[in-house]
Amino acid sequence: MMTKGLVRLQRLWSAYWLLLPALSIYVVFLLYPMVFSFLISLYQWDGLAPVKKFVGLENYRVFFSDPASLLALKNNIIWMLFMIAIPVALGLVLAVILNERVPGRTAFRAIFYSPTVLPLVAVGIIWSWIYNPTFGAVNSFFRLVGLPELTRPWLSDPKVALYSVILTGIWQGTGFPMLLFLAGLQTIPRELYEAAEIDGASRIQSFWYITIPSLRETFVIVVSILMIGSLKVFDLIYIMTWGGPGRLTQVMSTWMYFNTFVFHKAGFGSAIAWIITVASLGIAYPYIRAMSRR
Amino acid sequence: MSVRKYRYWKETVFLIILAFFFLFPFGIVVLTSFRTQQDVVSGGVFALPNSLRWDNFPEAWRIGKFRVYYRNSLLVTLIKVPTGIFVAALAAYPLAKYRFRIRDSLFAFFLLGLGIPINIVLLPLTILLERIGLLNTLGALFFPYIVFGLPFQILVLRGFFRGIPDELIDAARIDGCAEFQTFWRIILPLATPAVLALFIIDFLATWNELLMALIFIHSDEWKTVPLGLMYFQGQFASSYPIINAGVLIAILPVLGVYILLQRYFVSGITAGALKE
């Protein structure tokens, strides 16, 4: 009995030993910086000078009353709504079609997913070239078909700049939900559809009454992941518009970057980082809960 | 049979039109990268090139300093990806197979990382890395990259390890295997499919990362491919053929890995997010 207890103890020890590398990296490079970042957010500080001024939660209050910051928040919400609605709808339609024995389905799946594996820097540069006001493909196309009044500087016209980048985001971001929906569809038993067909249900009815309800969990996961991703959006905006024209296309992440590292408002920037984090963790909560209960 | 053909006809048309739009940007890049500046400016973007100009690629490679960026990105990915997955596997094993009191809370704690954006660590890590002398070296990227890969990797590997029968582990223990040996000789080899998928996913994520590299690396000597490509574009913004050749040079490795290994990759993405 003595040895059995000893073995158990040994095993427990090794559990902690095995966890130690991951835990220590987590604590040093994630938890400690998070606490540090919160402390910085309570100060007015340029990020360099040895003197800081304690201002309490002032930076957070300023964020929610500053028009430029609220615009970044609003832009981010617009980005999120588009980046959920269109990639989810399009991804679902594509998944449903590609789940059937359509000729060339493997090739189509690879095509629709391929933009997702690209570095966003490259995606931004590619689309900046497509949107180029003088030589770009979009304006060239409109001139070619005799609609020159539709040409515009897509990335510097205040009315369309954000939406131009959103279109790029959709091109890049539709493959991922498609892939998850395809996996979700494969878990629905074929017999359900066969039974519905025998009962005289149309394909549309099957879609609404079998496919959609069966994909409930997939929807939660897809929407959570897309929302978290939308809150983090940085690369495309940074590459394509640099937050401009003016500050009109700033989103939370770029706004945090500009304040912290360009305007040297480290305290304010850290407050923005914390606001993004709290929002992101709130959104991620159902997803994390679903994952940790397995 | 004819009914079935009709059914797919509509869908195929839809797929082909959409595929055209998805491939269009790639087509533009390829078309532009083989032309001369003069040809692009006078002939328009849709015209076929006067002649295929291969010189754009060696020129972009040389003036874009891609040799340096490739070296850096390869070094970072080749060291970081295996290390990160190994650390994740070490942690995932007890989280899947041992019974101890705080196991589930510990797992949930690791998963929190899925919802934590990079922004929160940027400034504190700049200060920390500066203090330990790693800022503006490739080493600066090593631990931060590992941290943000861990949550997803632990999630996937724990799920996979749980599917391995306990009897195998017990048998190894009875044979006198130490815990680490059991993990190394029995568990990890069985998890090869999951590990392979994670390798590909993490390779892509690491190769493509911009934000942390942008903050932690300043000198040309240590820039990674995305960061280098960004500066390259800033410098030669109006030399369209050269820029597009640079884009192709930068994306070739990820496209290659994706096309060759997509089978493993797809199963990994979906395993992490959906399956048990």
XYZ file of C-alpha atoms in Angstrom:
570
model
C 0.000 0.000 0.000
C 2.877 2.248 0.901
C 4.443 1.870 -2.560
C 1.119 2.444 -4.291
C 0.755 5.782 -2.547
C 4.317 6.616 -3.486
C 3.666 5.834 -7.140
C 0.592 8.074 -7.084
C 2.592 10.875 -5.545
C 5.303 10.437 -8.152
C 2.751 10.590 -10.906
C 1.272 13.770 -9.483
C 4.733 15.272 -9.392
C 5.349 14.450 -13.016
C 2.003 16.024 -13.929
C 3.280 19.303 -12.584
C 6.696 18.833 -14.164
C 5.115 18.274 -17.562
C 2.944 21.347 -17.125
C 5.785 23.513 -15.902
C 7.241 24.748 -19.247
C 3.849 25.791 -20.634
C 2.794 27.361 -17.340
C 5.958 29.370 -16.865
C 5.925 30.690 -20.441
C 2.283 31.613 -19.917
C 2.944 33.433 -16.678
C 6.045 35.322 -17.833
C 4.953 36.227 -21.349
C 1.196 36.592 -20.981
C -0.069 37.045 -17.418
C 2.710 39.283 -16.162
C 2.501 41.559 -19.256
C -1.280 41.758 -18.818
C -0.956 42.958 -15.227
C 1.858 45.298 -16.258
C -0.304 46.669 -19.073
C -3.171 47.340 -16.667
C -0.851 49.250 -14.333
C 0.451 51.342 -17.249
C -3.146 52.109 -18.237
C -3.625 53.893 -14.899
C -0.922 56.434 -15.716
C -0.337 59.277 -18.069
C 2.982 58.269 -19.615
C 4.833 58.669 -22.914
C 6.324 55.182 -22.720
C 9.909 56.385 -22.335
C 10.322 59.065 -19.660
C 11.129 57.946 -16.114
C 8.248 60.008 -14.708
C 4.641 58.857 -14.894
C 1.574 60.590 -13.571
C -1.049 58.462 -11.838
C -4.491 59.253 -13.228
C -6.576 56.279 -12.072
C -9.228 55.246 -14.548
C -9.068 58.560 -16.404
C -7.692 56.954 -19.604
C -10.730 54.680 -19.774
C -13.094 57.606 -19.226
C -11.352 59.608 -21.941
C -11.697 56.719 -24.399
C -15.469 56.671 -24.082
C -15.795 60.454 -24.532
C -13.193 61.025 -27.250
C -14.769 61.218 -30.759
C -11.714 59.735 -32.534
C -11.699 56.732 -30.168
C -15.431 56.238 -30.485
C -15.051 56.300 -34.267
C -12.457 53.517 -34.024
C -14.915 51.555 -31.901
C -17.758 52.205 -34.348
C -15.598 51.203 -37.327
C -14.647 48.031 -35.539
C -18.298 47.193 -34.909
C -19.115 47.818 -38.598
C -16.157 45.603 -39.555
C -17.382 42.903 -37.185
C -20.962 42.951 -38.462
C -19.850 42.622 -42.097
C -17.175 40.067 -41.323
C -19.727 37.900 -39.565
C -22.738 38.305 -41.839
C -21.135 37.806 -45.244
C -18.452 35.146 -44.585
C -20.923 33.124 -42.480
C -23.688 33.270 -45.101
C -21.365 32.709 -48.033
C -19.321 30.091 -46.189
C -22.477 28.185 -45.289
C -23.839 28.247 -48.848
C -20.488 27.076 -50.217
C -20.229 24.342 -47.603
C -23.722 23.040 -48.370
C -22.962 22.939 -52.102
C -19.490 21.434 -51.699
C -20.840 18.809 -49.330
C -22.649 17.269 -52.306
C -20.914 15.355 -55.064
C -20.411 18.431 -57.216
C -17.742 17.891 -59.874
C -14.437 19.497 -58.893
C -15.398 20.013 -55.254
C -11.851 19.484 -53.948
C -10.479 22.089 -56.340
C -13.261 24.558 -55.465
C -12.670 24.056 -51.754
C -8.955 24.709 -52.243
C -9.671 27.858 -54.276
C -12.062 29.377 -51.748
C -9.764 28.583 -48.848
C -6.486 29.650 -50.479
C -6.634 33.389 -49.585
C -6.909 32.397 -45.920
C -3.388 30.956 -45.789
C -1.730 34.093 -47.217
C 0.121 36.586 -45.036
C -2.220 39.548 -44.541
C 0.594 41.890 -45.549
C 0.580 40.277 -48.986
C -3.232 40.374 -49.136
C -3.176 44.091 -48.296
C -0.562 44.834 -50.950
C -2.381 42.803 -53.602
C -5.650 44.620 -52.988
C -3.991 48.038 -52.722
C -2.786 47.390 -56.253
C -6.257 46.310 -57.363
C -7.711 49.504 -55.841
C -4.931 51.731 -57.246
C -6.755 54.884 -58.478
C -4.786 55.282 -61.726
C -3.749 51.814 -62.886
C -5.690 49.478 -60.592
C -7.938 46.708 -61.872
C -11.201 48.066 -60.436
C -10.975 51.538 -61.958
C -9.521 50.137 -65.196
C -12.526 47.834 -65.413
C -15.027 50.670 -64.937
C -13.274 52.754 -67.578
C -13.171 49.778 -69.935
C -16.939 49.136 -69.729
C -17.756 52.816 -70.168
C -18.694 53.652 -66.584
C -15.910 56.123 -65.692
C -18.224 57.889 -63.215
C -17.899 54.836 -60.932
C -14.115 55.142 -60.639
C -12.806 56.554 -57.388
C -9.792 56.405 -55.082
C -11.139 53.367 -53.248
C -8.809 53.566 -50.258
C -8.762 57.318 -49.751
C -12.382 58.259 -50.425
C -13.879 58.735 -46.923
C -17.213 57.263 -48.023
C -15.903 53.937 -49.281
C -12.429 53.382 -47.773
C -13.563 51.211 -44.861
C -15.849 49.131 -47.080
C -13.100 48.595 -49.634
C -10.953 47.040 -46.912
C -13.944 45.032 -45.677
C -14.335 43.519 -49.149
C -10.697 42.433 -48.966
C -11.401 40.953 -45.536
C -14.320 38.989 -46.953
C -12.177 37.629 -49.792
C -9.600 36.530 -47.255
C -11.978 35.355 -44.533
C -14.697 33.271 -46.202
C -12.683 30.062 -46.461
C -12.423 29.533 -42.732
C -16.163 29.426 -41.904
C -16.691 27.347 -45.050
C -14.260 24.753 -43.747
C -15.853 24.587 -40.302
C -19.351 24.311 -41.786
C -18.169 21.509 -44.070
C -16.900 19.640 -41.023
C -20.165 20.345 -39.191
C -22.233 19.099 -42.121
C -20.384 15.809 -42.139
C -21.664 15.056 -38.637
C -25.338 15.225 -39.756
C -26.617 11.708 -40.473
C -27.659 11.164 -44.112
C -30.754 9.295 -42.925
C -32.296 12.539 -41.662
C -32.345 13.938 -45.185
C -33.564 10.678 -46.689
C -36.449 10.510 -44.222
C -37.350 14.130 -44.959
C -37.286 13.438 -48.681
C -39.633 10.492 -48.226
C -41.970 12.764 -46.242
C -42.016 15.096 -49.237
C -39.811 17.880 -47.873
C -38.195 20.156 -50.451
C -34.449 20.848 -50.395
C -35.095 24.323 -49.000
C -37.225 22.835 -46.205
C -34.540 20.275 -45.410
C -32.030 23.098 -45.217
C -34.118 25.150 -42.765
C -35.405 22.298 -40.615
C -32.474 19.867 -40.609
C -29.232 21.573 -41.662
C -29.538 24.836 -39.741
C -30.663 23.337 -36.398
C -28.033 20.579 -36.615
C -25.305 23.167 -37.076
C -26.229 25.072 -33.922
C -22.976 24.355 -32.138
C -20.933 25.049 -35.269
C -22.639 28.439 -35.537
C -21.689 29.342 -31.966
C -18.079 28.380 -32.621
C -17.817 30.058 -36.033
C -19.415 33.305 -34.872
C -17.276 33.412 -31.711
C -14.066 32.864 -33.644
C -15.009 35.435 -36.285
C -15.947 38.011 -33.631
C -12.673 37.521 -31.773
C -10.820 37.800 -35.080
C -12.702 40.995 -35.970
C -11.698 42.631 -32.703
C -8.065 41.862 -33.472
C -8.099 43.190 -37.043
C -4.879 45.106 -37.611
C -2.810 44.075 -40.618
C -5.238 44.892 -43.434
C -6.100 48.367 -42.118
C -2.470 49.100 -41.316
C -1.250 48.077 -44.777
C -4.101 49.410 -46.900
C -5.195 52.725 -45.341
C -2.937 53.315 -42.329
C -6.118 54.302 -40.509
C -6.805 57.041 -43.045
C -7.959 59.119 -44.758
C -7.409 61.198 -41.613
C -8.488 58.830 -38.863
C -11.585 57.619 -40.647
C -10.707 53.934 -40.911
C -9.061 53.434 -37.521
C -10.173 50.305 -35.691
C -9.473 49.358 -32.070
C -6.237 47.510 -32.697
C -4.681 50.104 -35.014
C -5.877 52.890 -32.727
C -4.174 51.160 -29.811
C -0.993 50.834 -31.901
C -0.955 54.458 -33.031
C -1.566 55.820 -29.543
C 1.017 53.611 -27.877
C 3.832 53.584 -30.408
C 3.294 56.606 -32.669
C 1.605 59.288 -30.532
C 3.504 58.144 -27.419
C 0.433 57.946 -25.236
C 1.404 54.690 -23.568
C -1.145 54.933 -20.755
C -4.018 55.657 -23.090
C -2.879 52.979 -25.550
C -2.734 50.411 -22.757
C -6.257 51.345 -21.698
C -7.399 50.660 -25.283
C -5.563 47.319 -25.202
C -7.439 46.401 -22.038
C -10.773 47.452 -23.497
C -10.122 45.183 -26.507
C -9.113 42.346 -24.190
C -12.182 42.595 -21.963
C -14.475 42.704 -25.009
C -12.632 39.786 -26.591
C -12.760 37.628 -23.459
C -16.473 38.403 -23.097
C -17.081 37.265 -26.654
C -14.816 34.232 -26.280
C -16.527 33.085 -23.080
C -19.211 30.825 -24.620
C -16.638 29.319 -26.971
C -14.112 28.669 -24.199
C -16.877 27.217 -22.015
C -18.006 24.875 -24.771
C -14.418 23.755 -25.370
C -13.460 23.252 -21.715
C -16.500 21.140 -20.933
C -15.461 18.434 -23.391
C -29.718 10.813 -63.575
C -30.829 13.736 -65.724
C -32.561 15.310 -62.722
C -29.355 15.048 -60.783
C -27.329 16.629 -63.587
C -29.718 19.571 -63.684
C -29.350 20.043 -59.929
C -25.590 20.428 -60.128
C -25.671 22.570 -63.232
C -26.970 25.620 -61.346
C -24.559 25.084 -58.501
C -21.596 24.616 -60.791
C -22.287 27.914 -62.535
C -22.443 29.642 -59.144
C -19.191 28.006 -58.050
C -17.394 28.928 -61.259
C -18.445 32.580 -61.082
C -17.394 32.811 -57.437
C -14.148 30.957 -58.101
C -13.390 33.515 -60.789
C -13.678 36.322 -58.224
C -11.565 34.423 -55.717
C -8.822 33.730 -58.253
C -8.948 37.155 -59.871
C -6.511 38.852 -57.408
C -3.988 36.023 -57.892
C -4.320 36.442 -61.655
C -3.668 40.185 -61.420
C -0.552 39.586 -59.311
C 0.870 37.027 -61.721
C -0.005 39.114 -64.767
C 1.598 42.252 -63.326
C 4.706 40.533 -62.034
C 5.768 39.397 -65.527
C 5.586 42.813 -67.192
C 7.704 45.932 -67.392
C 6.627 49.127 -65.646
C 6.318 50.782 -69.062
C 4.043 47.996 -70.278
C 1.742 48.239 -67.214
C 1.450 52.017 -67.478
C 0.766 52.139 -71.202
C -1.017 48.844 -71.857
C -3.335 48.811 -68.827
C -3.593 46.126 -66.169
C -5.695 43.670 -68.162
C -3.557 43.549 -71.315
C -1.371 40.530 -71.877
C 2.328 41.230 -71.333
C 4.375 42.222 -74.385
C 6.893 39.611 -73.365
C 7.362 37.562 -70.208
C 9.823 39.455 -68.068
C 11.379 36.950 -65.652
C 13.942 39.511 -64.518
C 11.440 41.043 -62.086
C 11.872 38.116 -59.721
C 15.654 38.152 -59.261
C 15.488 41.932 -59.119
C 12.787 41.950 -56.415
C 14.710 39.256 -54.523
C 17.870 41.371 -54.611
C 16.605 44.917 -53.944
C 13.963 43.623 -51.524
C 16.658 41.823 -49.455
C 14.440 38.723 -49.445
C 17.425 36.488 -48.791
C 17.739 38.026 -45.322
C 13.992 37.926 -44.619
C 13.715 34.313 -45.779
C 16.608 33.327 -43.548
C 14.971 35.033 -40.557
C 11.505 33.628 -41.174
C 12.924 30.139 -41.701
C 14.988 30.361 -38.506
C 12.020 31.571 -36.470
C 9.586 28.984 -37.824
C 12.023 26.055 -37.736
C 12.907 26.672 -34.099
C 9.641 28.033 -32.760
C 7.130 25.642 -34.327
C 8.578 22.333 -33.005
C 9.412 23.844 -29.616
C 5.958 25.323 -29.198
C 4.176 22.115 -30.155
C 6.443 20.086 -27.865
C 5.679 22.377 -24.911
C 1.969 22.212 -25.726
C 2.078 18.407 -25.934
C 3.889 18.151 -22.579
C 1.103 20.178 -20.974
C -1.739 18.530 -22.865
C -0.767 15.024 -21.707
C -1.443 15.462 -17.969
C -4.471 17.637 -18.783
C -5.892 14.703 -20.736
C -4.761 11.661 -18.796
C -3.976 12.471 -15.163
C -6.423 12.998 -12.360
C -5.585 15.894 -10.091
C -7.666 18.496 -8.368
C -7.027 21.644 -10.400
C -6.869 19.897 -13.767
C -10.028 21.306 -15.296
C -9.488 24.821 -14.013
C -5.946 24.706 -15.342
C -7.233 23.642 -18.749
C -9.808 26.466 -18.749
C -7.028 28.838 -17.736
C -4.956 27.836 -20.770
C -7.994 28.194 -23.019
C -8.487 31.799 -21.892
C -5.520 32.527 -24.140
C -7.811 31.945 -27.149
C -9.569 35.200 -26.294
C -6.562 37.344 -25.412
C -5.439 39.710 -28.187
C -1.769 40.325 -28.911
C -2.190 44.055 -28.256
C -2.211 43.599 -24.503
C 1.373 42.300 -24.360
C 3.005 44.588 -26.934
C 4.190 47.441 -24.734
C 4.986 45.417 -21.580
C 6.922 42.861 -23.632
C 8.841 45.629 -25.411
C 9.994 46.811 -21.994
C 10.677 43.276 -20.743
C 12.552 42.185 -23.885
C 14.603 45.367 -23.825
C 15.590 44.635 -20.237
C 16.737 41.082 -20.994
C 18.543 42.254 -24.146
C 16.364 40.417 -26.673
C 14.572 43.357 -28.256
C 15.397 43.774 -31.939
C 16.770 40.240 -32.272
C 15.048 37.113 -33.607
C 14.993 35.861 -30.019
C 12.442 38.567 -29.215
C 9.860 36.695 -31.271
C 10.484 33.250 -29.824
C 8.535 33.240 -26.521
C 5.739 35.633 -27.539
C 5.059 33.475 -30.610
C 5.002 30.351 -28.461
C 2.563 31.862 -25.953
C -0.020 32.749 -28.573
C 0.212 29.315 -30.190
C -0.195 27.338 -26.966
C -3.952 27.635 -26.269
C -5.089 26.190 -29.601
C -2.373 23.522 -29.590
C -3.185 22.419 -26.050
C -6.878 22.273 -26.988
C -6.258 20.068 -30.022
C -3.674 17.786 -28.421
C -5.640 17.278 -25.203
C -8.639 16.246 -27.308
C -6.477 13.833 -29.259
C -4.737 12.346 -26.195
C -8.085 11.700 -24.558
C -8.944 9.362 -27.393
C -5.935 7.155 -26.622
C -7.021 4.216 -24.414
C -5.801 4.277 -20.786
C -4.817 0.597 -21.074
C -1.914 1.529 -23.333
C -0.545 3.916 -20.735
C -1.078 1.441 -17.882
C 0.721 -1.265 -19.865
C 3.662 1.060 -20.426
C 3.761 1.862 -16.712
C 3.718 -1.769 -15.721
C 6.642 -2.322 -18.088
C 8.478 0.199 -15.970
C 8.326 3.211 -18.249
C 8.873 6.509 -16.468
C 6.185 9.104 -17.058
C 8.205 11.079 -19.577
C 9.154 7.912 -21.439
C 5.496 6.895 -21.627
C 4.720 10.273 -23.108
C 7.662 10.282 -25.515
C 7.579 6.661 -26.703
C 3.867 5.804 -26.596
C 1.651 8.880 -26.546
C 3.405 11.291 -28.872
C 3.918 8.802 -31.744
C 0.221 7.905 -31.567
C -0.661 11.583 -31.928
C 1.288 11.987 -35.179
C -1.751 13.071 -37.277
C -2.664 15.834 -34.827
C 0.955 16.924 -34.457
C 1.382 17.054 -38.233
C -1.724 19.199 -38.667
C -0.550 21.540 -35.912
C 2.859 21.818 -37.572
C 1.267 23.078 -40.776
C -1.180 25.438 -39.063
C 1.534 26.856 -36.848
C 3.975 27.155 -39.727
C 1.471 29.309 -41.616
C 0.600 31.424 -38.576
C 4.255 31.993 -37.685
C 5.364 32.715 -41.234
C 2.543 35.251 -41.674
C 2.719 37.112 -38.349
C 3.122 40.889 -38.614
C 2.128 42.825 -35.480
C 4.655 41.449 -32.985
C 7.464 41.508 -35.540
C 6.571 45.126 -36.323
C 6.936 46.135 -32.671
C 9.871 43.951 -31.593
C 12.115 44.132 -34.690
C 13.535 47.348 -36.123
C 16.756 46.623 -37.972
C 16.654 45.287 -41.531
C 18.955 42.476 -40.515
C 16.274 40.710 -38.424
C 13.051 41.440 -40.282
C 10.803 38.523 -41.142
C 9.196 38.063 -44.571
C 5.885 39.907 -43.899
C 7.668 42.804 -42.203
C 10.287 42.976 -44.935
C 7.610 42.810 -47.636
C 5.804 45.711 -45.978
C 8.894 47.916 -46.016
C 9.714 46.788 -49.546
C 6.282 47.928 -50.689
C 6.678 51.246 -48.877
C 9.995 51.859 -50.633
C 9.055 50.863 -54.170
C 5.327 51.594 -54.036
C 4.987 52.702 -57.648
C 7.158 50.017 -59.264
C 4.150 47.762 -59.708
C 5.771 44.775 -61.457
C 8.590 44.605 -58.901
C 6.170 44.855 -55.966
C 3.969 42.097 -57.369
C 7.007 39.903 -57.989
C 7.945 40.498 -54.331
C 4.446 39.484 -53.237
C 4.756 36.229 -55.182
C 8.170 35.553 -53.658
C 6.702 36.108 -50.175
C 3.622 33.925 -50.596
C 5.182 31.033 -52.490
C 6.160 29.039 -49.368
C 2.715 29.278 -47.749
C 0.885 28.474 -50.967
C 3.250 25.543 -51.550
C 2.797 24.127 -48.069
C -0.949 24.613 -48.290
C -1.349 22.983 -51.695
C 0.923 20.033 -50.931
C -0.287 19.343 -47.406
C -3.871 20.580 -47.368
C -5.263 17.172 -46.495
C -3.605 17.102 -43.066
C -4.197 20.764 -42.555
C -7.965 20.656 -43.020
C -8.393 17.841 -40.522
C -6.392 19.782 -37.943
C -8.335 23.026 -38.287
C -11.644 21.283 -37.855
C -10.422 18.946 -35.111
C -9.418 21.879 -32.967
C -12.560 23.841 -33.397
C -15.260 21.198 -33.620
C -14.643 17.532 -33.087
C -14.155 15.765 -29.796
